Structures are given as C-alpha cells and as structure tokens.
Amino acid sequence: MPTPPPTGPLVTRDTVAAHLRDLGVRPGEILLAHTSLSSLGWVCGGAVSVVHGLLDALGPDGTLVVPTQSGDLSDPAHWANPPVPRDWWDTIRTSMPSYDPLVTPSRGVGIIPETVRTWPGALRSAHPQTSFAAIGPRAAEILDGHATDCRLGEHSPLARLEALHARVLLLGAGYDTCTSFHLAEYRVPSPLVEIGRPGPAGWETVTEVSIDSDRFDELGHDFERDCPVVRGLVGAAEARLFPVADAVAYAERWLPLHRPREEEILHPPPLSTSFERGDPHL
C-alpha cells in the first residue's frame, strides 16, 4: 500500500515562534514546557525546529525548562509498562547504571525534552529520577541544588520556578503532565513511599513523598474553570499558558478536598500508572 501523505498543518520554526508570541510568551521570561510533538502537525525539522521556535520566542534573556525524567532507574519489582520476570530483578538491580546527567536519557516525556537535554549549553538537575533540563541564562539558578531525596518538592527546580514567577506552557499536552501540581503534594498531608534505585555505591532505597498524577486531568479542569489560563493554538496543538505559582496554590487547596491521603509509608504503585512512567509524547 502506498504511504499516505502527511497531514498538516505545515509547521516551521518561524510558525512555532510566531504562534507562541501570539499566545503571550514574552521575551526574557522563564517557561516550563510540557510538550507533544505529534500534536503540532507536520513539523519541518521535527523537535529541533520546535526547540528553536521556543528559544526564539523567549529571546536571549529567556530560559526554557523541561522535565527530563528517567523513571526507569527504579525497582524492577514495580515495573508494569512492561513488567519483567521476577527472576531478572536481582540482576537488574545489581547491573543498572546509576544516574549520569550527561548520559542518562529521559523516558516517557517525549522527544522535545530529550532534544533540550542534549542541546548545546543545556544543564540538567541532579535527581536520578525526576530531573529537569534548562537552556538560558537562569538555568543554573533553577537547577542547582535539586536534592536527590526530593523529587518534586521544596528542594527541586519546581520551587525555584514558583519563586521566580515562571509560567507553564502545555503545548499539546494535558494537565496530567503538569508537574507543578506535584509541588502541592509536598505541602499537603501525603503518604511516604520507599523508592529503590541505582546509586553511586550500588542499589539504594530512599523514603520520599508519594507523588501521583491520578486525577490531575480533573484538577486541571477545575483550575482552568476558576483561574486565568491563556489558551490558543500553536500549529494544530492546543496550548495553555499560566503561572506555576497559580497552579501550585490551586492544587494545595484542591488536593485535600478531592484526594485525601493519610500519612504512612507505602510501596510504590506499578509504574505503568505512576508518575515515574508517564505516557510518552512523541
């Protein structure tokens, strides 16, 4: 069968930059972007053109930040996407390479964050499972000090982004990808979870706040109903733009009412449904 022709619209670097400016992205601001390349249309140059367009809209004084999670650096006993045989678990634990911000690829966040991660001059934070990468003059200020026992809390780039009045861009991505909501989980009563992962000295276990994007779509719907969110199109992608601080503050009020959780230590949920292995946006 012949290959079907590509579907549009045709999107270029200039298209992305122009549409982002129309949406309200400002030169010099800090932008936390959650992205889906496939939602944009037929992009000439793919992810590279999208990153160029984002940087063009932000200008030389702006800073682009993306999540570069590597949730596969985790205990294989909890993998479900796909699971692996039980008799492999010990070998995987002893053989898995530890996190290296320069080498470890991102997983489950799509090709645009991976392109940012490998961009000339990009920096990456230190957490082995929930790192962020950034390009721009404020990258180090945002990323430095990401504690290895604080995935998305007060000692993560999210808290820096909140304090620096950064905004979130959902570019073809839904509220289920909105990492800013996770910062609120650290500020309301939440269970703790034991996390297994490879470390510099071998396999290690740390106790962390449990994070889960369950019901984030519902949370996002209510947030957009009650708070100012700029909406528009970038190419064919639906885009949303709003302050990190607004999203965190709203989630701090919403989560205790809609998802009450008791303080306890839990085992993590299967990684097919947990934060660490979110759906990829290709």
PDB file of C-alpha atoms in Angstrom:
ATOM      1  CA  MET A   1       0.000   0.000   0.000  1.00  0.00           C
ATOM      2  CA  PRO A   2       1.293   3.491  -0.761  1.00  0.00           C
ATOM      3  CA  THR A   3       2.367   5.631   2.173  1.00  0.00           C
ATOM      4  CA  PRO A   4      -0.395   8.128   2.981  1.00  0.00           C
ATOM      5  CA  PRO A   5       0.504  11.778   2.506  1.00  0.00           C
ATOM      6  CA  PRO A   6       1.385  13.747   5.630  1.00  0.00           C
ATOM      7  CA  THR A   7      -1.370  15.585   7.398  1.00  0.00           C
ATOM      8  CA  GLY A   8      -0.946  19.240   8.219  1.00  0.00           C
ATOM      9  CA  PRO A   9      -0.739  21.896   9.005  1.00  0.00           C
ATOM     10  CA  LEU A  10       2.821  22.515   7.883  1.00  0.00           C
ATOM     11  CA  VAL A  11       4.685  23.927  10.881  1.00  0.00           C
ATOM     12  CA  THR A  12       8.127  25.542  10.826  1.00  0.00           C
ATOM     13  CA  ARG A  13      10.460  27.103  13.366  1.00  0.00           C
ATOM     14  CA  ASP A  14       9.031  30.507  12.499  1.00  0.00           C
ATOM     15  CA  THR A  15       5.474  29.183  12.871  1.00  0.00           C
ATOM     16  CA  VAL A  16       6.195  27.955  16.395  1.00  0.00           C
ATOM     17  CA  ALA A  17       7.824  31.224  17.440  1.00  0.00           C
ATOM     18  CA  ALA A  18       5.071  33.392  15.941  1.00  0.00           C
ATOM     19  CA  HIS A  19       2.241  31.358  17.457  1.00  0.00           C
ATOM     20  CA  LEU A  20       3.931  31.357  20.870  1.00  0.00           C
ATOM     21  CA  ARG A  21       4.240  35.145  20.731  1.00  0.00           C
ATOM     22  CA  ASP A  22       0.574  35.373  19.769  1.00  0.00           C
ATOM     23  CA  LEU A  23      -0.248  33.150  22.749  1.00  0.00           C
ATOM     24  CA  GLY A  24       1.550  35.581  25.044  1.00  0.00           C
ATOM     25  CA  VAL A  25       5.011  34.089  25.583  1.00  0.00           C
ATOM     26  CA  ARG A  26       7.240  37.032  26.490  1.00  0.00           C
ATOM     27  CA  PRO A  27      10.921  37.584  25.687  1.00  0.00           C
ATOM     28  CA  GLY A  28      13.036  37.125  28.787  1.00  0.00           C
ATOM     29  CA  GLU A  29      10.602  35.006  30.794  1.00  0.00           C
ATOM     30  CA  ILE A  30      11.127  31.565  32.293  1.00  0.00           C
ATOM     31  CA  LEU A  31       8.960  28.865  30.736  1.00  0.00           C
ATOM     32  CA  LEU A  32       8.376  25.311  31.980  1.00  0.00           C
ATOM     33  CA  ALA A  33       7.225  23.454  28.874  1.00  0.00           C
ATOM     34  CA  HIS A  34       5.319  20.164  28.676  1.00  0.00           C
ATOM     35  CA  THR A  35       5.091  19.179  25.034  1.00  0.00           C
ATOM     36  CA  SER A  36       3.705  16.791  22.431  1.00  0.00           C
ATOM     37  CA  LEU A  37       5.439  16.972  19.059  1.00  0.00           C
ATOM     38  CA  SER A  38       2.815  14.879  17.265  1.00  0.00           C
ATOM     39  CA  SER A  39       0.045  17.300  18.222  1.00  0.00           C
ATOM     40  CA  LEU A  40       1.584  20.207  16.299  1.00  0.00           C
ATOM     41  CA  GLY A  41       1.046  18.959  12.748  1.00  0.00           C
ATOM     42  CA  TRP A  42       3.759  18.228  10.198  1.00  0.00           C
ATOM     43  CA  VAL A  43       6.802  19.934  11.683  1.00  0.00           C
ATOM     44  CA  CYS A  44       9.605  20.743   9.263  1.00  0.00           C
ATOM     45  CA  GLY A  45      12.724  19.832  11.207  1.00  0.00           C
ATOM     46  CA  GLY A  46      10.863  17.997  13.962  1.00  0.00           C
ATOM     47  CA  ALA A  47      11.802  18.551  17.576  1.00  0.00           C
ATOM     48  CA  VAL A  48      14.852  20.652  16.671  1.00  0.00           C
ATOM     49  CA  SER A  49      12.630  23.232  14.970  1.00  0.00           C
ATOM     50  CA  VAL A  50      10.261  23.285  17.941  1.00  0.00           C
ATOM     51  CA  VAL A  51      13.115  23.937  20.391  1.00  0.00           C
ATOM     52  CA  HIS A  52      14.461  26.659  18.099  1.00  0.00           C
ATOM     53  CA  GLY A  53      10.980  28.194  17.971  1.00  0.00           C
ATOM     54  CA  LEU A  54      10.639  28.123  21.749  1.00  0.00           C
ATOM     55  CA  LEU A  55      14.036  29.772  22.181  1.00  0.00           C
ATOM     56  CA  ASP A  56      13.242  32.352  19.505  1.00  0.00           C
ATOM     57  CA  ALA A  57      10.057  33.340  21.348  1.00  0.00           C
ATOM     58  CA  LEU A  58      11.892  33.573  24.678  1.00  0.00           C
ATOM     59  CA  GLY A  59      14.826  35.502  23.246  1.00  0.00           C
ATOM     60  CA  PRO A  60      18.408  35.509  24.567  1.00  0.00           C
ATOM     61  CA  ASP A  61      17.325  36.556  28.061  1.00  0.00           C
ATOM     62  CA  GLY A  62      14.664  33.872  28.430  1.00  0.00           C
ATOM     63  CA  THR A  63      15.074  30.409  29.921  1.00  0.00           C
ATOM     64  CA  LEU A  64      13.423  27.216  28.716  1.00  0.00           C
ATOM     65  CA  VAL A  65      12.907  24.409  31.243  1.00  0.00           C
ATOM     66  CA  VAL A  66      11.617  20.879  30.529  1.00  0.00           C
ATOM     67  CA  PRO A  67      11.161  17.702  32.593  1.00  0.00           C
ATOM     68  CA  THR A  68      13.739  15.028  31.746  1.00  0.00           C
ATOM     69  CA  GLN A  69      12.538  12.188  33.944  1.00  0.00           C
ATOM     70  CA  SER A  70      14.311   8.845  33.982  1.00  0.00           C
ATOM     71  CA  GLY A  71      11.862   6.711  35.914  1.00  0.00           C
ATOM     72  CA  ASP A  72      13.339   3.506  34.504  1.00  0.00           C
ATOM     73  CA  LEU A  73      16.096   3.970  37.116  1.00  0.00           C
ATOM     74  CA  SER A  74      13.810   2.287  39.615  1.00  0.00           C
ATOM     75  CA  ASP A  75      12.987  -1.021  41.229  1.00  0.00           C
ATOM     76  CA  PRO A  76      12.017  -3.583  38.549  1.00  0.00           C
ATOM     77  CA  ALA A  77       9.665  -5.203  41.065  1.00  0.00           C
ATOM     78  CA  HIS A  78       7.257  -2.331  40.383  1.00  0.00           C
ATOM     79  CA  TRP A  79       7.592  -2.137  36.609  1.00  0.00           C
ATOM     80  CA  ALA A  80       4.387  -2.708  34.672  1.00  0.00           C
ATOM     81  CA  ASN A  81       4.999  -0.989  31.342  1.00  0.00           C
ATOM     82  CA  PRO A  82       6.069  -3.681  30.602  1.00  0.00           C
ATOM     83  CA  PRO A  83       6.782  -5.940  33.596  1.00  0.00           C
ATOM     84  CA  VAL A  84       9.887  -8.099  33.643  1.00  0.00           C
ATOM     85  CA  PRO A  85      10.229 -11.658  35.002  1.00  0.00           C
ATOM     86  CA  ARG A  86      10.790 -11.931  38.744  1.00  0.00           C
ATOM     87  CA  ASP A  87      13.984 -13.923  38.261  1.00  0.00           C
ATOM     88  CA  TRP A  88      15.522 -10.930  36.465  1.00  0.00           C
ATOM     89  CA  TRP A  89      15.013  -8.481  39.315  1.00  0.00           C
ATOM     90  CA  ASP A  90      18.223  -9.075  41.282  1.00  0.00           C
ATOM     91  CA  THR A  91      20.371  -8.951  38.159  1.00  0.00           C
ATOM     92  CA  ILE A  92      18.729  -5.726  37.036  1.00  0.00           C
ATOM     93  CA  ARG A  93      19.264  -4.136  40.453  1.00  0.00           C
ATOM     94  CA  THR A  94      22.967  -5.016  40.513  1.00  0.00           C
ATOM     95  CA  SER A  95      23.594  -4.147  36.848  1.00  0.00           C
ATOM     96  CA  MET A  96      21.590  -0.954  36.291  1.00  0.00           C
ATOM     97  CA  PRO A  97      23.841   2.059  35.603  1.00  0.00           C
ATOM     98  CA  SER A  98      23.492   4.891  38.098  1.00  0.00           C
ATOM     99  CA  TYR A  99      22.256   8.303  37.008  1.00  0.00           C
ATOM    100  CA  ASP A 100      24.585  10.480  34.967  1.00  0.00           C
ATOM    101  CA  PRO A 101      23.053  13.834  33.968  1.00  0.00           C
ATOM    102  CA  LEU A 102      25.177  13.948  30.834  1.00  0.00           C
ATOM    103  CA  VAL A 103      24.420  10.414  29.646  1.00  0.00           C
ATOM    104  CA  THR A 104      21.173   9.073  31.117  1.00  0.00           C
ATOM    105  CA  PRO A 105      18.359   9.555  28.580  1.00  0.00           C
ATOM    106  CA  SER A 106      14.950  10.860  29.563  1.00  0.00           C
ATOM    107  CA  ARG A 107      11.998   8.481  29.412  1.00  0.00           C
ATOM    108  CA  GLY A 108       8.285   8.994  28.994  1.00  0.00           C
ATOM    109  CA  VAL A 109       8.369  12.746  28.382  1.00  0.00           C
ATOM    110  CA  GLY A 110       8.799  12.791  24.607  1.00  0.00           C
ATOM    111  CA  ILE A 111      11.379  13.793  22.052  1.00  0.00           C
ATOM    112  CA  ILE A 112      11.293  17.564  22.665  1.00  0.00           C
ATOM    113  CA  PRO A 113      12.635  17.335  26.254  1.00  0.00           C
ATOM    114  CA  GLU A 114      15.243  14.856  25.092  1.00  0.00           C
ATOM    115  CA  THR A 115      16.266  17.344  22.404  1.00  0.00           C
ATOM    116  CA  VAL A 116      16.556  20.080  25.035  1.00  0.00           C
ATOM    117  CA  ARG A 117      18.613  17.777  27.266  1.00  0.00           C
ATOM    118  CA  THR A 118      21.220  17.294  24.524  1.00  0.00           C
ATOM    119  CA  TRP A 119      21.168  20.919  23.295  1.00  0.00           C
ATOM    120  CA  PRO A 120      24.489  22.797  23.361  1.00  0.00           C
ATOM    121  CA  GLY A 121      24.799  24.603  26.665  1.00  0.00           C
ATOM    122  CA  ALA A 122      21.868  22.812  28.327  1.00  0.00           C
ATOM    123  CA  LEU A 123      22.120  21.998  32.028  1.00  0.00           C
ATOM    124  CA  ARG A 124      20.371  19.212  33.927  1.00  0.00           C
ATOM    125  CA  SER A 125      19.460  18.808  37.592  1.00  0.00           C
ATOM    126  CA  ALA A 126      20.788  16.122  39.903  1.00  0.00           C
ATOM    127  CA  HIS A 127      17.789  13.988  40.856  1.00  0.00           C
ATOM    128  CA  PRO A 128      18.206  10.496  39.347  1.00  0.00           C
ATOM    129  CA  GLN A 129      14.514  10.013  38.519  1.00  0.00           C
ATOM    130  CA  THR A 130      12.847  13.441  38.209  1.00  0.00           C
ATOM    131  CA  SER A 131      15.457  15.738  36.718  1.00  0.00           C
ATOM    132  CA  PHE A 132      14.808  18.890  34.711  1.00  0.00           C
ATOM    133  CA  ALA A 133      16.902  20.356  31.901  1.00  0.00           C
ATOM    134  CA  ALA A 134      17.154  24.017  31.005  1.00  0.00           C
ATOM    135  CA  ILE A 135      18.636  26.355  28.409  1.00  0.00           C
ATOM    136  CA  GLY A 136      19.160  30.021  29.137  1.00  0.00           C
ATOM    137  CA  PRO A 137      20.799  32.498  31.486  1.00  0.00           C
ATOM    138  CA  ARG A 138      18.881  31.360  34.588  1.00  0.00           C
ATOM    139  CA  ALA A 139      19.300  27.631  34.017  1.00  0.00           C
ATOM    140  CA  ALA A 140      21.851  27.083  36.781  1.00  0.00           C
ATOM    141  CA  GLU A 141      19.856  29.158  39.276  1.00  0.00           C
ATOM    142  CA  ILE A 142      16.805  26.961  38.640  1.00  0.00           C
ATOM    143  CA  LEU A 143      18.503  23.573  38.533  1.00  0.00           C
ATOM    144  CA  ASP A 144      21.279  23.750  41.136  1.00  0.00           C
ATOM    145  CA  GLY A 145      20.534  22.147  44.477  1.00  0.00           C
ATOM    146  CA  HIS A 146      17.966  19.595  43.303  1.00  0.00           C
ATOM    147  CA  ALA A 147      18.206  17.264  46.288  1.00  0.00           C
ATOM    148  CA  THR A 148      18.446  13.578  45.456  1.00  0.00           C
ATOM    149  CA  ASP A 149      15.850  12.782  48.147  1.00  0.00           C
ATOM    150  CA  CYS A 150      13.338  15.395  46.935  1.00  0.00           C
ATOM    151  CA  ARG A 151      11.794  14.506  43.631  1.00  0.00           C
ATOM    152  CA  LEU A 152       9.441  17.456  43.116  1.00  0.00           C
ATOM    153  CA  GLY A 153       9.289  19.317  46.406  1.00  0.00           C
ATOM    154  CA  GLU A 154      10.838  22.330  48.109  1.00  0.00           C
ATOM    155  CA  HIS A 155      14.384  21.335  47.133  1.00  0.00           C
ATOM    156  CA  SER A 156      13.556  20.780  43.467  1.00  0.00           C
ATOM    157  CA  PRO A 157      13.501  23.120  40.452  1.00  0.00           C
ATOM    158  CA  LEU A 158       9.722  23.418  40.816  1.00  0.00           C
ATOM    159  CA  ALA A 159      10.062  25.505  43.961  1.00  0.00           C
ATOM    160  CA  ARG A 160      12.645  27.706  42.204  1.00  0.00           C
ATOM    161  CA  LEU A 161      10.338  28.145  39.238  1.00  0.00           C
ATOM    162  CA  GLU A 162       7.498  29.151  41.543  1.00  0.00           C
ATOM    163  CA  ALA A 163       9.677  31.729  43.317  1.00  0.00           C
ATOM    164  CA  LEU A 164      10.969  33.143  40.025  1.00  0.00           C
ATOM    165  CA  HIS A 165       7.439  33.695  38.652  1.00  0.00           C
ATOM    166  CA  ALA A 166       7.887  31.182  35.835  1.00  0.00           C
ATOM    167  CA  ARG A 167       4.964  30.129  33.701  1.00  0.00           C
ATOM    168  CA  VAL A 168       3.857  26.702  32.489  1.00  0.00           C
ATOM    169  CA  LEU A 169       3.334  26.019  28.796  1.00  0.00           C
ATOM    170  CA  LEU A 170       1.208  22.974  27.972  1.00  0.00           C
ATOM    171  CA  LEU A 171       1.963  22.548  24.281  1.00  0.00           C
ATOM    172  CA  GLY A 172      -0.343  19.813  23.050  1.00  0.00           C
ATOM    173  CA  ALA A 173      -0.006  18.165  26.461  1.00  0.00           C
ATOM    174  CA  GLY A 174      -2.734  17.709  29.055  1.00  0.00           C
ATOM    175  CA  TYR A 175      -2.903  18.621  32.709  1.00  0.00           C
ATOM    176  CA  ASP A 176      -1.888  15.051  33.554  1.00  0.00           C
ATOM    177  CA  THR A 177       1.668  16.134  32.619  1.00  0.00           C
ATOM    178  CA  CYS A 178       1.625  19.286  34.776  1.00  0.00           C
ATOM    179  CA  THR A 179       4.494  18.701  37.199  1.00  0.00           C
ATOM    180  CA  SER A 180       3.671  21.922  39.082  1.00  0.00           C
ATOM    181  CA  PHE A 181       0.749  20.138  40.718  1.00  0.00           C
ATOM    182  CA  HIS A 182       3.221  17.722  42.306  1.00  0.00           C
ATOM    183  CA  LEU A 183       4.834  20.524  44.316  1.00  0.00           C
ATOM    184  CA  ALA A 184       1.486  20.895  46.089  1.00  0.00           C
ATOM    185  CA  GLU A 185       1.652  17.224  47.119  1.00  0.00           C
ATOM    186  CA  TYR A 186       4.638  18.133  49.301  1.00  0.00           C
ATOM    187  CA  ARG A 187       2.636  20.847  51.057  1.00  0.00           C
ATOM    188  CA  VAL A 188      -0.451  18.844  51.976  1.00  0.00           C
ATOM    189  CA  PRO A 189      -0.682  15.627  54.005  1.00  0.00           C
ATOM    190  CA  SER A 190       0.656  12.892  51.726  1.00  0.00           C
ATOM    191  CA  PRO A 191       1.880   9.348  52.301  1.00  0.00           C
ATOM    192  CA  LEU A 192       5.529   8.437  52.064  1.00  0.00           C
ATOM    193  CA  VAL A 193       6.926   5.829  49.718  1.00  0.00           C
ATOM    194  CA  GLU A 194      10.098   3.745  49.679  1.00  0.00           C
ATOM    195  CA  ILE A 195      11.941   4.204  46.373  1.00  0.00           C
ATOM    196  CA  GLY A 196      14.555   1.746  45.144  1.00  0.00           C
ATOM    197  CA  ARG A 197      17.104   2.925  42.572  1.00  0.00           C
ATOM    198  CA  PRO A 198      20.726   2.509  41.497  1.00  0.00           C
ATOM    199  CA  GLY A 199      23.165   4.798  43.274  1.00  0.00           C
ATOM    200  CA  PRO A 200      26.848   5.616  43.006  1.00  0.00           C
ATOM    201  CA  ALA A 201      27.647   2.987  45.657  1.00  0.00           C
ATOM    202  CA  GLY A 202      25.155   0.373  44.477  1.00  0.00           C
ATOM    203  CA  TRP A 203      21.450  -0.241  44.972  1.00  0.00           C
ATOM    204  CA  GLU A 204      19.851   2.167  47.445  1.00  0.00           C
ATOM    205  CA  THR A 205      16.455   2.839  48.989  1.00  0.00           C
ATOM    206  CA  VAL A 206      15.211   6.297  49.925  1.00  0.00           C
ATOM    207  CA  THR A 207      11.979   7.406  51.592  1.00  0.00           C
ATOM    208  CA  GLU A 208      10.121  10.069  49.642  1.00  0.00           C
ATOM    209  CA  VAL A 209       6.758  11.812  49.441  1.00  0.00           C
ATOM    210  CA  SER A 210       4.398   9.786  47.267  1.00  0.00           C
ATOM    211  CA  ILE A 211       3.576  11.563  44.011  1.00  0.00           C
ATOM    212  CA  ASP A 212       0.800  10.503  41.684  1.00  0.00           C
ATOM    213  CA  SER A 213      -0.819  12.240  38.720  1.00  0.00           C
ATOM    214  CA  ASP A 214      -4.115  10.424  39.307  1.00  0.00           C
ATOM    215  CA  ARG A 215      -6.981  12.903  38.815  1.00  0.00           C
ATOM    216  CA  PHE A 216      -4.687  15.667  37.540  1.00  0.00           C
ATOM    217  CA  ASP A 217      -6.933  15.993  34.485  1.00  0.00           C
ATOM    218  CA  GLU A 218      -9.851  16.718  36.822  1.00  0.00           C
ATOM    219  CA  LEU A 219      -7.708  19.075  38.877  1.00  0.00           C
ATOM    220  CA  GLY A 220      -6.660  20.879  35.696  1.00  0.00           C
ATOM    221  CA  HIS A 221     -10.277  21.211  34.535  1.00  0.00           C
ATOM    222  CA  ASP A 222     -11.242  22.875  37.807  1.00  0.00           C
ATOM    223  CA  PHE A 223      -8.129  25.060  37.826  1.00  0.00           C
ATOM    224  CA  GLU A 224      -8.897  26.324  34.310  1.00  0.00           C
ATOM    225  CA  ARG A 225     -12.511  26.974  35.285  1.00  0.00           C
ATOM    226  CA  ASP A 226     -11.543  29.052  38.303  1.00  0.00           C
ATOM    227  CA  CYS A 227      -8.237  30.701  37.347  1.00  0.00           C
ATOM    228  CA  PRO A 228      -6.923  32.697  34.371  1.00  0.00           C
ATOM    229  CA  VAL A 229      -5.415  30.388  31.751  1.00  0.00           C
ATOM    230  CA  VAL A 230      -4.384  31.691  28.342  1.00  0.00           C
ATOM    231  CA  ARG A 231      -5.442  29.324  25.563  1.00  0.00           C
ATOM    232  CA  GLY A 232      -4.612  29.242  21.865  1.00  0.00           C
ATOM    233  CA  LEU A 233      -3.131  27.193  19.049  1.00  0.00           C
ATOM    234  CA  VAL A 234       0.484  26.548  18.135  1.00  0.00           C
ATOM    235  CA  GLY A 235       0.314  24.827  14.805  1.00  0.00           C
ATOM    236  CA  ALA A 236      -2.512  22.352  15.335  1.00  0.00           C
ATOM    237  CA  ALA A 237      -1.705  21.905  19.033  1.00  0.00           C
ATOM    238  CA  GLU A 238      -3.913  23.303  21.752  1.00  0.00           C
ATOM    239  CA  ALA A 239      -1.694  25.340  24.048  1.00  0.00           C
ATOM    240  CA  ARG A 240      -2.207  26.657  27.576  1.00  0.00           C
ATOM    241  CA  LEU A 241      -0.138  29.220  29.462  1.00  0.00           C
ATOM    242  CA  PHE A 242      -0.366  30.013  33.193  1.00  0.00           C
ATOM    243  CA  PRO A 243       1.861  30.818  36.183  1.00  0.00           C
ATOM    244  CA  VAL A 244       3.495  27.970  38.095  1.00  0.00           C
ATOM    245  CA  ALA A 245       2.523  29.700  41.348  1.00  0.00           C
ATOM    246  CA  ASP A 246      -1.174  29.780  40.421  1.00  0.00           C
ATOM    247  CA  ALA A 247      -1.194  26.058  39.625  1.00  0.00           C
ATOM    248  CA  VAL A 248       0.572  25.138  42.872  1.00  0.00           C
ATOM    249  CA  ALA A 249      -1.653  27.319  45.049  1.00  0.00           C
ATOM    250  CA  TYR A 250      -4.828  25.943  43.490  1.00  0.00           C
ATOM    251  CA  ALA A 251      -3.637  22.337  43.850  1.00  0.00           C
ATOM    252  CA  GLU A 252      -2.822  22.955  47.522  1.00  0.00           C
ATOM    253  CA  ARG A 253      -6.492  23.781  48.081  1.00  0.00           C
ATOM    254  CA  TRP A 254      -7.910  21.139  45.732  1.00  0.00           C
ATOM    255  CA  LEU A 255      -5.968  18.017  46.694  1.00  0.00           C
ATOM    256  CA  PRO A 256      -7.012  17.750  50.375  1.00  0.00           C
ATOM    257  CA  LEU A 257     -10.665  18.030  49.355  1.00  0.00           C
ATOM    258  CA  HIS A 258     -10.664  15.646  46.405  1.00  0.00           C
ATOM    259  CA  ARG A 259      -7.855  13.209  47.138  1.00  0.00           C
ATOM    260  CA  PRO A 260      -7.416  12.867  50.899  1.00  0.00           C
ATOM    261  CA  ARG A 261      -4.422  10.705  51.753  1.00  0.00           C
ATOM    262  CA  GLU A 262      -3.189   9.557  55.145  1.00  0.00           C
ATOM    263  CA  GLU A 263       0.417   9.764  56.289  1.00  0.00           C
ATOM    264  CA  GLU A 264       2.017   6.351  56.005  1.00  0.00           C
ATOM    265  CA  ILE A 265       4.811   4.533  54.253  1.00  0.00           C
ATOM    266  CA  LEU A 266       3.685   2.727  51.131  1.00  0.00           C
ATOM    267  CA  HIS A 267       5.213   0.642  48.409  1.00  0.00           C
ATOM    268  CA  PRO A 268       5.080   2.497  45.098  1.00  0.00           C
ATOM    269  CA  PRO A 269       2.253   1.679  42.672  1.00  0.00           C
ATOM    270  CA  PRO A 270       3.004  -0.200  39.446  1.00  0.00           C
ATOM    271  CA  LEU A 271       4.980   2.127  37.218  1.00  0.00           C
ATOM    272  CA  SER A 272       2.548   1.881  34.316  1.00  0.00           C
ATOM    273  CA  THR A 273       0.245   4.213  36.266  1.00  0.00           C
ATOM    274  CA  SER A 274       2.627   6.158  38.479  1.00  0.00           C
ATOM    275  CA  PHE A 275       4.352   9.445  37.812  1.00  0.00           C
ATOM    276  CA  GLU A 276       7.701   7.857  37.001  1.00  0.00           C
ATOM    277  CA  ARG A 277       6.479   6.280  33.769  1.00  0.00           C
ATOM    278  CA  GLY A 278       4.080   8.773  32.290  1.00  0.00           C
ATOM    279  CA  ASP A 279       2.786   8.332  28.772  1.00  0.00           C
ATOM    280  CA  PRO A 280       5.335   9.440  26.171  1.00  0.00           C
ATOM    281  CA  HIS A 281       4.522  12.400  23.944  1.00  0.00           C
ATOM    282  CA  LEU A 282       6.337  11.623  20.714  1.00  0.00           C
TER     283      LEU A 282
END
